[in-house]
Coordinates of C-alpha atoms and ligand atoms in Angstrom, one line a residue:
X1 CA 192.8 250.3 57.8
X2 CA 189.2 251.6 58.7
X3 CA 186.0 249.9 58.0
X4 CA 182.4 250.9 58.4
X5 CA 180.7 250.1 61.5
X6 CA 180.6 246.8 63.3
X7 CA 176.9 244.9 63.3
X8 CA 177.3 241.5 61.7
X9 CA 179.5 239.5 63.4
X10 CA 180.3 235.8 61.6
X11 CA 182.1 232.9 63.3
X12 CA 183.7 230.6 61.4
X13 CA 183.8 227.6 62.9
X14 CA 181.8 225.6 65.6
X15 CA 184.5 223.5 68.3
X16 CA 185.2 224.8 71.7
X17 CA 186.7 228.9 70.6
X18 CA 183.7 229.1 67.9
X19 CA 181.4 228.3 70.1
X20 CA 182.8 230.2 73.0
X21 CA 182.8 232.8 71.4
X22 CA 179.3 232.8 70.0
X23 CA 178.2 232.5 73.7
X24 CA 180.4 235.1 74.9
X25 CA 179.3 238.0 72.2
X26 CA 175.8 236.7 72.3
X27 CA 175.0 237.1 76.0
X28 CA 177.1 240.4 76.1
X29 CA 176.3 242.2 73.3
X30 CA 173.5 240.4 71.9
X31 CA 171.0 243.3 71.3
X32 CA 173.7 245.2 69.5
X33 CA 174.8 242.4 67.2
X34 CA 173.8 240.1 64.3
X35 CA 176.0 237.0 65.3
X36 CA 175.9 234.1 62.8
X37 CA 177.8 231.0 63.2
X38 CA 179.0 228.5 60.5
X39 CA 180.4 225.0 60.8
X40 CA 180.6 221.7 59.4
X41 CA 179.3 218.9 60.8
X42 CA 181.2 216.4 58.2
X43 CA 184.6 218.2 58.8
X44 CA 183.9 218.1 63.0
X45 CA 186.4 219.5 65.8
X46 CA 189.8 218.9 67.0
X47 CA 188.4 216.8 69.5
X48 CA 191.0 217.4 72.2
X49 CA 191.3 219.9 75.1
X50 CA 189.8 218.7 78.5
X51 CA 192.0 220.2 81.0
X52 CA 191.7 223.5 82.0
X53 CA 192.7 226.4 84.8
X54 CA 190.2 228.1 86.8
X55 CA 190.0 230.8 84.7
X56 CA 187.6 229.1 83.4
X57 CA 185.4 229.3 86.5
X58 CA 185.4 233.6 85.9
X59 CA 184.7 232.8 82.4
X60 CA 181.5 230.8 83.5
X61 CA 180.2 233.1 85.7
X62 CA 180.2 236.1 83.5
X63 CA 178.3 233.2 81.0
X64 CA 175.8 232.7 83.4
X65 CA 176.6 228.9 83.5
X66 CA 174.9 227.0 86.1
X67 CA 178.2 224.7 87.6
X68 CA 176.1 221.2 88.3
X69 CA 174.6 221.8 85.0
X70 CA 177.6 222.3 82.8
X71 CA 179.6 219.6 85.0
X72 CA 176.8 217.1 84.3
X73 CA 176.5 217.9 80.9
X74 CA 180.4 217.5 80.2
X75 CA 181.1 214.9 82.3
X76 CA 183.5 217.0 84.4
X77 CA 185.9 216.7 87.4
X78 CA 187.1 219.0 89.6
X79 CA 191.1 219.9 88.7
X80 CA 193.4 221.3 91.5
X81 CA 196.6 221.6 89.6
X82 CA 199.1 219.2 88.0
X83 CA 201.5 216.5 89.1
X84 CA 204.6 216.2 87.3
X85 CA 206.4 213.3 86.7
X86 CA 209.8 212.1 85.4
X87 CA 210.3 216.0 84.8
X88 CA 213.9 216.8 86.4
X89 CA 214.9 213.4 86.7
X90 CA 213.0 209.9 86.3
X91 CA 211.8 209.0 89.2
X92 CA 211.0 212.6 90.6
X93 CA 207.6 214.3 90.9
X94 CA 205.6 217.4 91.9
X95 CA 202.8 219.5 92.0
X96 CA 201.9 222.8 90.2
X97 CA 198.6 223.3 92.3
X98 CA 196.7 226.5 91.7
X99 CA 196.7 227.6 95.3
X100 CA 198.5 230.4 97.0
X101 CA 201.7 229.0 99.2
X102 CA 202.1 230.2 102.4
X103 CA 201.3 234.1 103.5
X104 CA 203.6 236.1 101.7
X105 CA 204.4 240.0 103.4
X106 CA 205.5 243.0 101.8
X107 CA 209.0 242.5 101.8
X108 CA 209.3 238.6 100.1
X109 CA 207.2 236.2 99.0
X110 CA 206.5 233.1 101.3
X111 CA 209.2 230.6 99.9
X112 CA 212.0 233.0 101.5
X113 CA 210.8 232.4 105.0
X114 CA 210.2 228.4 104.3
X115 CA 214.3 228.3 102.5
X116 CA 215.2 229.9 105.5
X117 CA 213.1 227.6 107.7
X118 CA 214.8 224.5 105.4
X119 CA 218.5 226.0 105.9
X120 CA 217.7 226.0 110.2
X121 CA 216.1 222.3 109.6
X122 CA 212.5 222.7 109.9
X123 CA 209.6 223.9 108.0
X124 CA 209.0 220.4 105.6
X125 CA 208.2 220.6 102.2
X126 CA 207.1 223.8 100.5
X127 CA 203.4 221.6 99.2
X128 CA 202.8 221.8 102.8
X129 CA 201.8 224.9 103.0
X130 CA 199.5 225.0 100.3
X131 CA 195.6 224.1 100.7
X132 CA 195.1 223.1 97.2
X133 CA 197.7 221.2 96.6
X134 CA 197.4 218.9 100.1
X135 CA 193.9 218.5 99.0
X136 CA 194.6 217.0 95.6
X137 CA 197.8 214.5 96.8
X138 CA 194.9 213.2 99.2
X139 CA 192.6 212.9 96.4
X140 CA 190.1 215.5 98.7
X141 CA 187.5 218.2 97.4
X142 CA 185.1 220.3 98.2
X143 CA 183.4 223.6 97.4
X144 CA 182.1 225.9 99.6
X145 CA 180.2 229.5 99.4
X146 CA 183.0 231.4 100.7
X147 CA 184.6 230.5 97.9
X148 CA 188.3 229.9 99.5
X149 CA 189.4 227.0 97.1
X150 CA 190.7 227.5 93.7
X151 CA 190.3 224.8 91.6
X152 CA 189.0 224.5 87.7
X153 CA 187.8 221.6 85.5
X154 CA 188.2 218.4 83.7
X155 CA 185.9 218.5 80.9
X156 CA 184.8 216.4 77.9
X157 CA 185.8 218.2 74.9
X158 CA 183.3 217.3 72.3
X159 CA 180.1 217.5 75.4
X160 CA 181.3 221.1 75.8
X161 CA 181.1 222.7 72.6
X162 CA 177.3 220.8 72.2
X163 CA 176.4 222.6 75.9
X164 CA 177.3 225.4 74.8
X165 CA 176.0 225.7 71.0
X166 CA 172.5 224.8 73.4
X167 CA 172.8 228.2 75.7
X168 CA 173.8 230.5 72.6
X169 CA 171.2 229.0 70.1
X170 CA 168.8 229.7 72.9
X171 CA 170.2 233.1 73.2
X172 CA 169.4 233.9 69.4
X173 CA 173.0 233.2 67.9
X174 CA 172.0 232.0 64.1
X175 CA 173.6 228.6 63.3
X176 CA 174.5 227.5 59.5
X177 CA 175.7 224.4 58.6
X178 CA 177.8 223.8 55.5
X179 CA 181.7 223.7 54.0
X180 CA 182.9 227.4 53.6
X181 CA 184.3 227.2 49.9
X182 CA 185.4 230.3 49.9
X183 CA 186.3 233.5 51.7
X184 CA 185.4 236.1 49.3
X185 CA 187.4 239.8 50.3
X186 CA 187.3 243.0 48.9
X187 CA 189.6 243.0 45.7
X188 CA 191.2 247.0 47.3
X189 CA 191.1 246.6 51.1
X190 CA 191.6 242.9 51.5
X191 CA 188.7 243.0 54.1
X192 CA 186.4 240.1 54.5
X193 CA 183.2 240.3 52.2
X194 CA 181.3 236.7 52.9
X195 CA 182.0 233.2 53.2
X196 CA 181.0 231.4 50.4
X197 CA 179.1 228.0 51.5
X198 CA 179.7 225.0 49.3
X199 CA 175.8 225.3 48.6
X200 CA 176.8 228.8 47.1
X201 CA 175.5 230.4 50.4
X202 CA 177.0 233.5 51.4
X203 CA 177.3 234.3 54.6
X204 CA 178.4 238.2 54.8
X205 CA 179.5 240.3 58.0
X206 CA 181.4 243.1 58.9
X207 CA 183.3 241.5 61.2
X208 CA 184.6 237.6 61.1
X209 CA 186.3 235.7 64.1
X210 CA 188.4 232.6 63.0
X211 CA 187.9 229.7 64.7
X212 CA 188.7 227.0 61.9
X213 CA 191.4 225.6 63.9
X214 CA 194.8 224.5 62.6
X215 CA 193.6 225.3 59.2
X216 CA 193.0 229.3 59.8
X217 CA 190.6 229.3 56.8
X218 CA 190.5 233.1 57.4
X219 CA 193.4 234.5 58.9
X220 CA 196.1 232.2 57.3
X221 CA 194.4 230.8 53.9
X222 CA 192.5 233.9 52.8
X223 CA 194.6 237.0 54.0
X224 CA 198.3 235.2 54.6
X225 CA 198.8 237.0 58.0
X226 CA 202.3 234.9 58.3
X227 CA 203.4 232.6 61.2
X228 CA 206.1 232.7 63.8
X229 CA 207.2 229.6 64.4
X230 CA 208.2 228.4 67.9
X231 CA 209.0 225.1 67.3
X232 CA 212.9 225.7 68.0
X233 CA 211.9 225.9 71.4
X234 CA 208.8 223.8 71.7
X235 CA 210.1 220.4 69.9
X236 CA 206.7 218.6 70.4
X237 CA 204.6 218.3 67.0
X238 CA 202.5 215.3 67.3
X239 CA 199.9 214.0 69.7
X240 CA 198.0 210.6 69.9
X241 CA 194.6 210.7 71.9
X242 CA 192.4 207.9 73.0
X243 CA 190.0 207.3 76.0
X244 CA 189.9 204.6 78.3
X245 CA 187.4 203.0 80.6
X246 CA 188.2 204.6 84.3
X247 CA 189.9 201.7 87.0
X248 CA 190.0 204.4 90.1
X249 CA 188.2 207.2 91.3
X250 CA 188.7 210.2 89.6
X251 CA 191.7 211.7 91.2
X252 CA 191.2 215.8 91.1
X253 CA 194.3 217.1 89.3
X254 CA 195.5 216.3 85.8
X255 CA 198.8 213.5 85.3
X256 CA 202.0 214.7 82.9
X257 CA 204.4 211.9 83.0
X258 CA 207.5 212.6 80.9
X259 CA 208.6 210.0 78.4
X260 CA 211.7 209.5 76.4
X261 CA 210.8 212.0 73.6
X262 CA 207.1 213.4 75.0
X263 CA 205.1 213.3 78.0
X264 CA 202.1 211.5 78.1
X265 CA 198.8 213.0 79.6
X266 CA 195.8 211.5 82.1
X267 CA 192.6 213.6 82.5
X268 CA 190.3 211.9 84.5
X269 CA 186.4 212.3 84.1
X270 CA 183.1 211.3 85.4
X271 CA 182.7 208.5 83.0
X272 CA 186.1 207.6 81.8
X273 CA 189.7 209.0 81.5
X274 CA 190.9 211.3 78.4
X275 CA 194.8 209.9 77.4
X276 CA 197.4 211.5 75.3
X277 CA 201.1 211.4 74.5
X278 CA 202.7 214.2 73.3
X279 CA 205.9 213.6 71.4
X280 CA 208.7 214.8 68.5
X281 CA 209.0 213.2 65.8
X282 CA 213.0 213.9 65.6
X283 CA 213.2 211.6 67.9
X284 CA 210.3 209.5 68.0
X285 CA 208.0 207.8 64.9
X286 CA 204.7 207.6 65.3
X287 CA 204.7 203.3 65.8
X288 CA 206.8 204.0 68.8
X289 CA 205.1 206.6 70.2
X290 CA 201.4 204.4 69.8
X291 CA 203.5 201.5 71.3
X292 CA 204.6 203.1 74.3
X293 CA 201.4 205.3 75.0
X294 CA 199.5 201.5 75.0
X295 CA 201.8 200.4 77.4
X296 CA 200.9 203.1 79.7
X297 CA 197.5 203.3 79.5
X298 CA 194.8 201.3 82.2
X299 CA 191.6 200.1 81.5
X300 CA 189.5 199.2 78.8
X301 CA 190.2 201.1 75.7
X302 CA 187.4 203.3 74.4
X303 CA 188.8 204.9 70.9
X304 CA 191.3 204.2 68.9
X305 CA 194.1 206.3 69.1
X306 CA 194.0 209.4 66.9
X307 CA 197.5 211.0 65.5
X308 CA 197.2 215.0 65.9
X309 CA 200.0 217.3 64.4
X310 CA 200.8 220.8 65.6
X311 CA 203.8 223.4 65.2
X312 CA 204.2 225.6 67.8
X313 CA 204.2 229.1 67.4
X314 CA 201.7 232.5 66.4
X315 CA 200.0 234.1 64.1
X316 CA 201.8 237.2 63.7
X317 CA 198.3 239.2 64.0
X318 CA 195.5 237.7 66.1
X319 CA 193.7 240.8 64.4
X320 CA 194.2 241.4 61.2
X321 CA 192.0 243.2 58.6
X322 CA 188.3 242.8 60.2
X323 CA 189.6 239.6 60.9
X324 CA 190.3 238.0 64.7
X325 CA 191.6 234.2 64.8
X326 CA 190.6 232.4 68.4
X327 CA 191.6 229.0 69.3
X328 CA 193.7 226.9 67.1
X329 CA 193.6 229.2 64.2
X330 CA 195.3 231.7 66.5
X331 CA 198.8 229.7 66.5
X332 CA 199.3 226.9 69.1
X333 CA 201.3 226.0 72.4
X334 CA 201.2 222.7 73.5
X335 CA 198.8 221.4 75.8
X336 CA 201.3 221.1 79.0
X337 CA 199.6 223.2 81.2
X338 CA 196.2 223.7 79.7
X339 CA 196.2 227.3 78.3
X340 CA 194.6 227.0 75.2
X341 CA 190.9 227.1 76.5
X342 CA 192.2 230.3 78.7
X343 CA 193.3 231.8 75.9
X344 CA 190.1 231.4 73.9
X345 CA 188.4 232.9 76.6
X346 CA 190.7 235.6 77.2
X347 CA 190.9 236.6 73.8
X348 CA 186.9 236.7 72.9
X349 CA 186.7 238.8 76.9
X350 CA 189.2 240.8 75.3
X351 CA 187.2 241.3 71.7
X352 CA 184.1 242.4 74.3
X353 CA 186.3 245.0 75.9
X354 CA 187.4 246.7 73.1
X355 CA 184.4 245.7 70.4
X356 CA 184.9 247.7 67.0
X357 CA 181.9 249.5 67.1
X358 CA 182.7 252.7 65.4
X359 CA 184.7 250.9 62.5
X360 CA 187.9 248.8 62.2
X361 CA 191.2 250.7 63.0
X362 CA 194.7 251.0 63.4
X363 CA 195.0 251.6 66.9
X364 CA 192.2 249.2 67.9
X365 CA 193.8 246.1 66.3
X366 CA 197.3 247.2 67.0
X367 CA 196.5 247.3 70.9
X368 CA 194.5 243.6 70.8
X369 CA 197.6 242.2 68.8
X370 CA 200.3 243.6 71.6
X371 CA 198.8 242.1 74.9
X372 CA 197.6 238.8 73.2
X373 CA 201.2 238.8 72.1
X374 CA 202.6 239.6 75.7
X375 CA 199.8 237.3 77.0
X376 CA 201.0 234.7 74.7
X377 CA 204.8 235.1 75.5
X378 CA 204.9 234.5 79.0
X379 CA 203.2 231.2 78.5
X380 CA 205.5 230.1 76.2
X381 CA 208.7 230.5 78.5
X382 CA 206.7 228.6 81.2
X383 CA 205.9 225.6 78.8
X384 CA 209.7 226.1 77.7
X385 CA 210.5 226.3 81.0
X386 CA 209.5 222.8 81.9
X387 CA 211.5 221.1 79.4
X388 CA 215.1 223.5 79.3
X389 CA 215.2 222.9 83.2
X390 CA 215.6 218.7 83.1
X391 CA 218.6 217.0 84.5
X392 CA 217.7 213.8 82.2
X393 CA 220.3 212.5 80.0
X394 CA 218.4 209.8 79.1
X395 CA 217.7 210.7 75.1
X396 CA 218.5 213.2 72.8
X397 CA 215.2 214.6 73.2
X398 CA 216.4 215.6 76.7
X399 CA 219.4 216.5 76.0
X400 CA 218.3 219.1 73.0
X401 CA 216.1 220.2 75.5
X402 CA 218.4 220.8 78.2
X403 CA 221.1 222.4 75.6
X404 CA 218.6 224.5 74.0
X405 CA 219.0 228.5 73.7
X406 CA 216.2 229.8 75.3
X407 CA 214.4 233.2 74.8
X408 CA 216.2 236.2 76.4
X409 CA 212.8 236.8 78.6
X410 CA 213.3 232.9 80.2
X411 CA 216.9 233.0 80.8
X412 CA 216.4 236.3 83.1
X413 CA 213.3 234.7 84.6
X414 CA 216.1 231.6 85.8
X415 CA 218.9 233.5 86.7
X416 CA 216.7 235.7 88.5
X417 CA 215.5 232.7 90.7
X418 CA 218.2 230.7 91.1
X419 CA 221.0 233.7 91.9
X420 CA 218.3 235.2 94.8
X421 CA 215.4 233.2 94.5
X422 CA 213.1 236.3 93.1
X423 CA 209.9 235.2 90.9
X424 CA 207.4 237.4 89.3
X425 CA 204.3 237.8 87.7
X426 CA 204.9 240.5 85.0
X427 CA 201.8 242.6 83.8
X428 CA 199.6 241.0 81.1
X429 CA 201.2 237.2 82.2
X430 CA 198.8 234.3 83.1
X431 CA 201.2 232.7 86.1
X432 CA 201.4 233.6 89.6
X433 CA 204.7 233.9 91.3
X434 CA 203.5 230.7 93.2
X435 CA 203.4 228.8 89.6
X436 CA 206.8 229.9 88.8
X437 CA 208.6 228.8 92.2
X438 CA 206.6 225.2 92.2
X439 CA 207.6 224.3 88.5
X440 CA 211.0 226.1 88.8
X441 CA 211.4 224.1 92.2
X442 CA 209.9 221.3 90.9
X443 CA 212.4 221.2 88.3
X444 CA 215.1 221.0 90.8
X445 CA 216.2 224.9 90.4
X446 CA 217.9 225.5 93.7
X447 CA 218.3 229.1 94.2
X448 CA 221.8 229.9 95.5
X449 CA 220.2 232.9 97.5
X450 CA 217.3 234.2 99.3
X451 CA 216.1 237.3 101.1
X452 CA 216.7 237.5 104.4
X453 CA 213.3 238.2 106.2
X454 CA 213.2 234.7 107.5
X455 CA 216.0 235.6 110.3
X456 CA 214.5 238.9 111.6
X457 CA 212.0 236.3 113.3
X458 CA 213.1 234.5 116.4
X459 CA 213.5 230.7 115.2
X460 CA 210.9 229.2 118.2
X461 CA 208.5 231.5 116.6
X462 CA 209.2 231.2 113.4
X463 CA 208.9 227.2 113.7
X464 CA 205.7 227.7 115.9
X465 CA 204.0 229.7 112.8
X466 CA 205.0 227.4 110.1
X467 CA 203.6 224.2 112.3
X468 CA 200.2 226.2 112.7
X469 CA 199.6 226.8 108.9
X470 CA 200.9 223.4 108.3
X471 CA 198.3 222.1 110.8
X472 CA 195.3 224.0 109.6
X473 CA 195.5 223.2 106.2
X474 CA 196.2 219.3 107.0
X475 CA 193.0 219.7 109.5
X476 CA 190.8 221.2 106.9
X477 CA 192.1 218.6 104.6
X478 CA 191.0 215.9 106.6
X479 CA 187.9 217.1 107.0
X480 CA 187.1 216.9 103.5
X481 CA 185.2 214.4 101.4
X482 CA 186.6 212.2 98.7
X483 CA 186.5 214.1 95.2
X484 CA 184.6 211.2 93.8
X485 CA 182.3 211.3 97.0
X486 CA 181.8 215.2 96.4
X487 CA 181.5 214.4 92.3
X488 CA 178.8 212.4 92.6
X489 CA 176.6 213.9 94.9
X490 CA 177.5 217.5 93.2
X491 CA 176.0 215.9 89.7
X492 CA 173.7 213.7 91.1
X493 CA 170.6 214.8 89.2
Ligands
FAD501 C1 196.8 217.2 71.5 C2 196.1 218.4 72.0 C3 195.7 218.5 73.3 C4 195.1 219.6 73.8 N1 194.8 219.6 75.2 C5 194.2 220.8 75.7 C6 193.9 220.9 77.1 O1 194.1 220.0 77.8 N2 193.5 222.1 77.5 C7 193.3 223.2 76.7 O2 192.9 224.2 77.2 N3 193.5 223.0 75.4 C8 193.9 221.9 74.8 N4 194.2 221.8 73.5 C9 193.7 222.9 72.6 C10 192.2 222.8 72.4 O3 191.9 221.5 71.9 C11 191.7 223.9 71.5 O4 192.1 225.1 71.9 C12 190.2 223.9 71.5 O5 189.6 222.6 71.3 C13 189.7 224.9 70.4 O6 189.8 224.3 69.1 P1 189.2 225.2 68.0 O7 187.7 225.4 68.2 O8 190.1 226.3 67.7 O9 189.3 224.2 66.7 P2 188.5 222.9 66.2 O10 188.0 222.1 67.4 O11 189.4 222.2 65.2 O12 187.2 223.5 65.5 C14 187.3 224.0 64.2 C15 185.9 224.2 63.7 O13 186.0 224.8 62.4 C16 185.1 224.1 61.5 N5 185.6 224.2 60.1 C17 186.9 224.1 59.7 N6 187.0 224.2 58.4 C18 185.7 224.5 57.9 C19 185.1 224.8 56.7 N7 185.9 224.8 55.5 N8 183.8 225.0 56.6 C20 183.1 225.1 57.8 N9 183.6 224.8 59.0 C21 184.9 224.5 59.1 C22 185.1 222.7 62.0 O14 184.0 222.0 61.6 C23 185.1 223.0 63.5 O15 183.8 223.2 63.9 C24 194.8 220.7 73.0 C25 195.1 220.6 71.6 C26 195.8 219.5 71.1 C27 196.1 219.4 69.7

């Protein structure tokens, strides 16, 4: 596999990762490129995909993107993390906040000093120690220059991809509208030639990203890279979406509530709230599933609820040919903790980083397809892990979840924890070791073991540290406005 050298880039496709990208490749290698983008107005976007993870914030800032301006062009609230509830058990809940817990030392990560703390009688709840996540439960925010808070964004979907189509169109990226009829290839090689427009427009390139979404126009239709499914672990397949009016003040983390086959999402924005049930049609229809999400919903409905169908699971080759799927063409994990966007961003950062400029090759590819693979992995046993973990016996949706085989990788990651407590962050993976002890906590893991640092410090002291961080981060808390308060002034025009 080697082509001739890379000039003319052509997207396919114009939702969130086509467009992404086109802003991405424009405003870093711009003067080197010929970047054309192609989309169709009549066949439109997914629609979907408001919640993010502050990744996106370092994605932004390497866009240039002016924050008040893209949060008042997208509608946007801030995001601190995730509460989960009805996970473990009806009833429970808890927060995946994207702060850091605690100090950690050298020798063991913070939660080994607060289960020692716990097993002496002190020391609260683990939450307490964490700035982020005291800050969302009290429904606070605020930014500051120093930068010391680590939140990301609720966005509207279909406002994002417009702002930014409007900075890459004004950064020279070549727009053309039409239905791509064909994808014309090179009868030997199998590379990409052109698409072929419906209007009998072709659009050629020596390089083409896939951003088609579910359909994978390129990567799937025209050069049958193969699929690998995940759906054995990740049961969900369907999704209903609808908006509604907002009846509160936009709380600053994103709602998962876990139903009897699904889990049903709440994004708030500035002008109204994003909804969403996921669900699995083994064990749920589609009537039910509409029934229940209406139940569940508050105020005024906006849109009529939209039926979306997914399998979980990869391409086999992100990168194959001169061919590189982003987005929903790229294969698909379900929307429970918002990685989709990340990995849009990830993967075009990653395209910039190792640009074909000297032709297509082996090695080139090879390299992009293993650490979007290992990338991709260790999100997939944190969504997995979220389900397998439940104590509910409440449906066979729970139970096949509960009963499931799990990959290898995921069944180390638990014994690990709950034999001595040990989490990790392994190379290439998205999560922190602070996401991994909140959900695996949160999902009432209890670790039969933990290091030992905790008693080399004199309990009086030990209880006189924990009550200071505690303190401080409830202090700055309280000093902080509302999120709506801070909203509104922040996007005030
Ligand atoms: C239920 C659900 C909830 C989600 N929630 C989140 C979330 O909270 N956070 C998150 O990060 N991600 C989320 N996602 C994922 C997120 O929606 C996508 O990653 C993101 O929107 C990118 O989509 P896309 O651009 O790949 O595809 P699409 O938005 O489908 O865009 C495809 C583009 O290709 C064009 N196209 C297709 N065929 C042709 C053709 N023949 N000719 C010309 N143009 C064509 C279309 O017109 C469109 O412009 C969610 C996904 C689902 C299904």
């Amino acid at each position: 596999m080697d082509g001739p050298a890379v000039k003319r880039v052509v997207i396919a496709g114009g939702g969130t990762a086509g467009w992404l990208a086109a802003a991405a490749l424009s405003r870093h290698l711009g003067p080197l490129l010929d970047i054309t983008l192609v989309e169709s107005d009549e066949i439109g976007t997914v629609g979907v995909g408001e919640s993010t993870i502050p990744t996106a914030r370092t994605f932004h800032k390497l866009l240039g993107i002016d924050e008040r301006a893209f949060m008042r062009a997208t509608q946007a609230s801030f995001k601190l993390g995730i509460a989960f509830e009805n996970w473990a058990r009806e009833g429970d809940r808890y927060f995946h906040s994207f702060g850091q817990i605690g100090n950690s030392t050298w020798m063991g990560d913070f939660h080994h000093l607060w289960l020692e703390a716990k097993r002496q009688g002190f020391g609260g709840d683990l939450g307490d120690y964490c700035f982020e996540l005291q800050a969302g439960e009290a429904g606070r925010f605020a930014t500051s220059d120093k930068g010391d808070i680590n939140y990301a964004y609720h966005l509207d979907a279909t406002a994002y991809a417009r702002f930014l189509r409007g900075l890459t169109e004004a950064a020279g990226t070549k727009r053309v509208e039409g239905k791509i009829a064909e994808v014309r290839q090179d009868p030997e090689s199998g590379f990409i030639q052109a698409l072929v427009l419906e209007s009998g427009e072709a659009v050629e390139g020596d390089l083409f990203i896939d951003c088609t979404g579910f359909r994978g126009l390129l990567i799937e239709q025209a050069l049958k890279t193969g699929f690998e499914d995940w759906s054995h672990w990740l049961l969900t397949d369907s999704a209903l979406a609808l908006q509604t009016a907002s009846v509160e003040p936009a709380r600053p983390y994103t709602r998962a509530i876990a139903h009897k086959a699904g889990w049903q999402w709440r994004i708030p924005l500035q002008h109204r709230v994003g909804n969403g049930f996921v669900y699995c049609r083994d064990h749920m229809s589609d009537d039910e599933a509409r029934a229940l999400l209406m139940t569940q919903i508050e105020g005024e409905v906006l849109t009529e609820p939209r039926v979306l169908r997914f399998r979980a699971g990869r391409r086999l080759k992100s990168w194959n040919r001169n061919c590189i799927s982003l987005g929903l063409s790229s294969g698909f994990i379900e929307p429970l903790e918002s990685t989709s966007i990340h990995l849009i961003m990830i993967g075009v950062t990653r395209l910039i980083q190792m640009f074909p400029f000297g032709g297509i090759n082996d090695a080139l590819a090879d390299r992009f397809n293993d650490l979007s693979n290992r990338e991709l992995e260790g999100i997939r046993d944190f969504i997995i892990l979220h389900y397998h973990l439940t104590e509910r016996d409440d449906s066979d949706f729970w139970r096949r979840c509960r009963d499931m085989d799990v990959p290898d990788s995921l069944k180390q990651r638990i014994a690990l924890f709950r034999d001595n407590a040990i989490a990790y962050q392994a190379p290439d993976e998205l999560f922190r070791i602070d996401s991994w002890v909140q959900v695996m906590l949160g999902q009432r893991l209890e670790p039969k073991a933990y290091h030992h640092l905790g008693q080399l410090i004199e309990p009086d002291r030990a209880r006189r540290a924990l009550d200071n961080l505690r303190g401080s981060i409830a202090t700055a808390v309280a000093k902080m406005p509302s999120h709506q308060d801070f909203l509104d002034r922040y996007c005030a025009v």
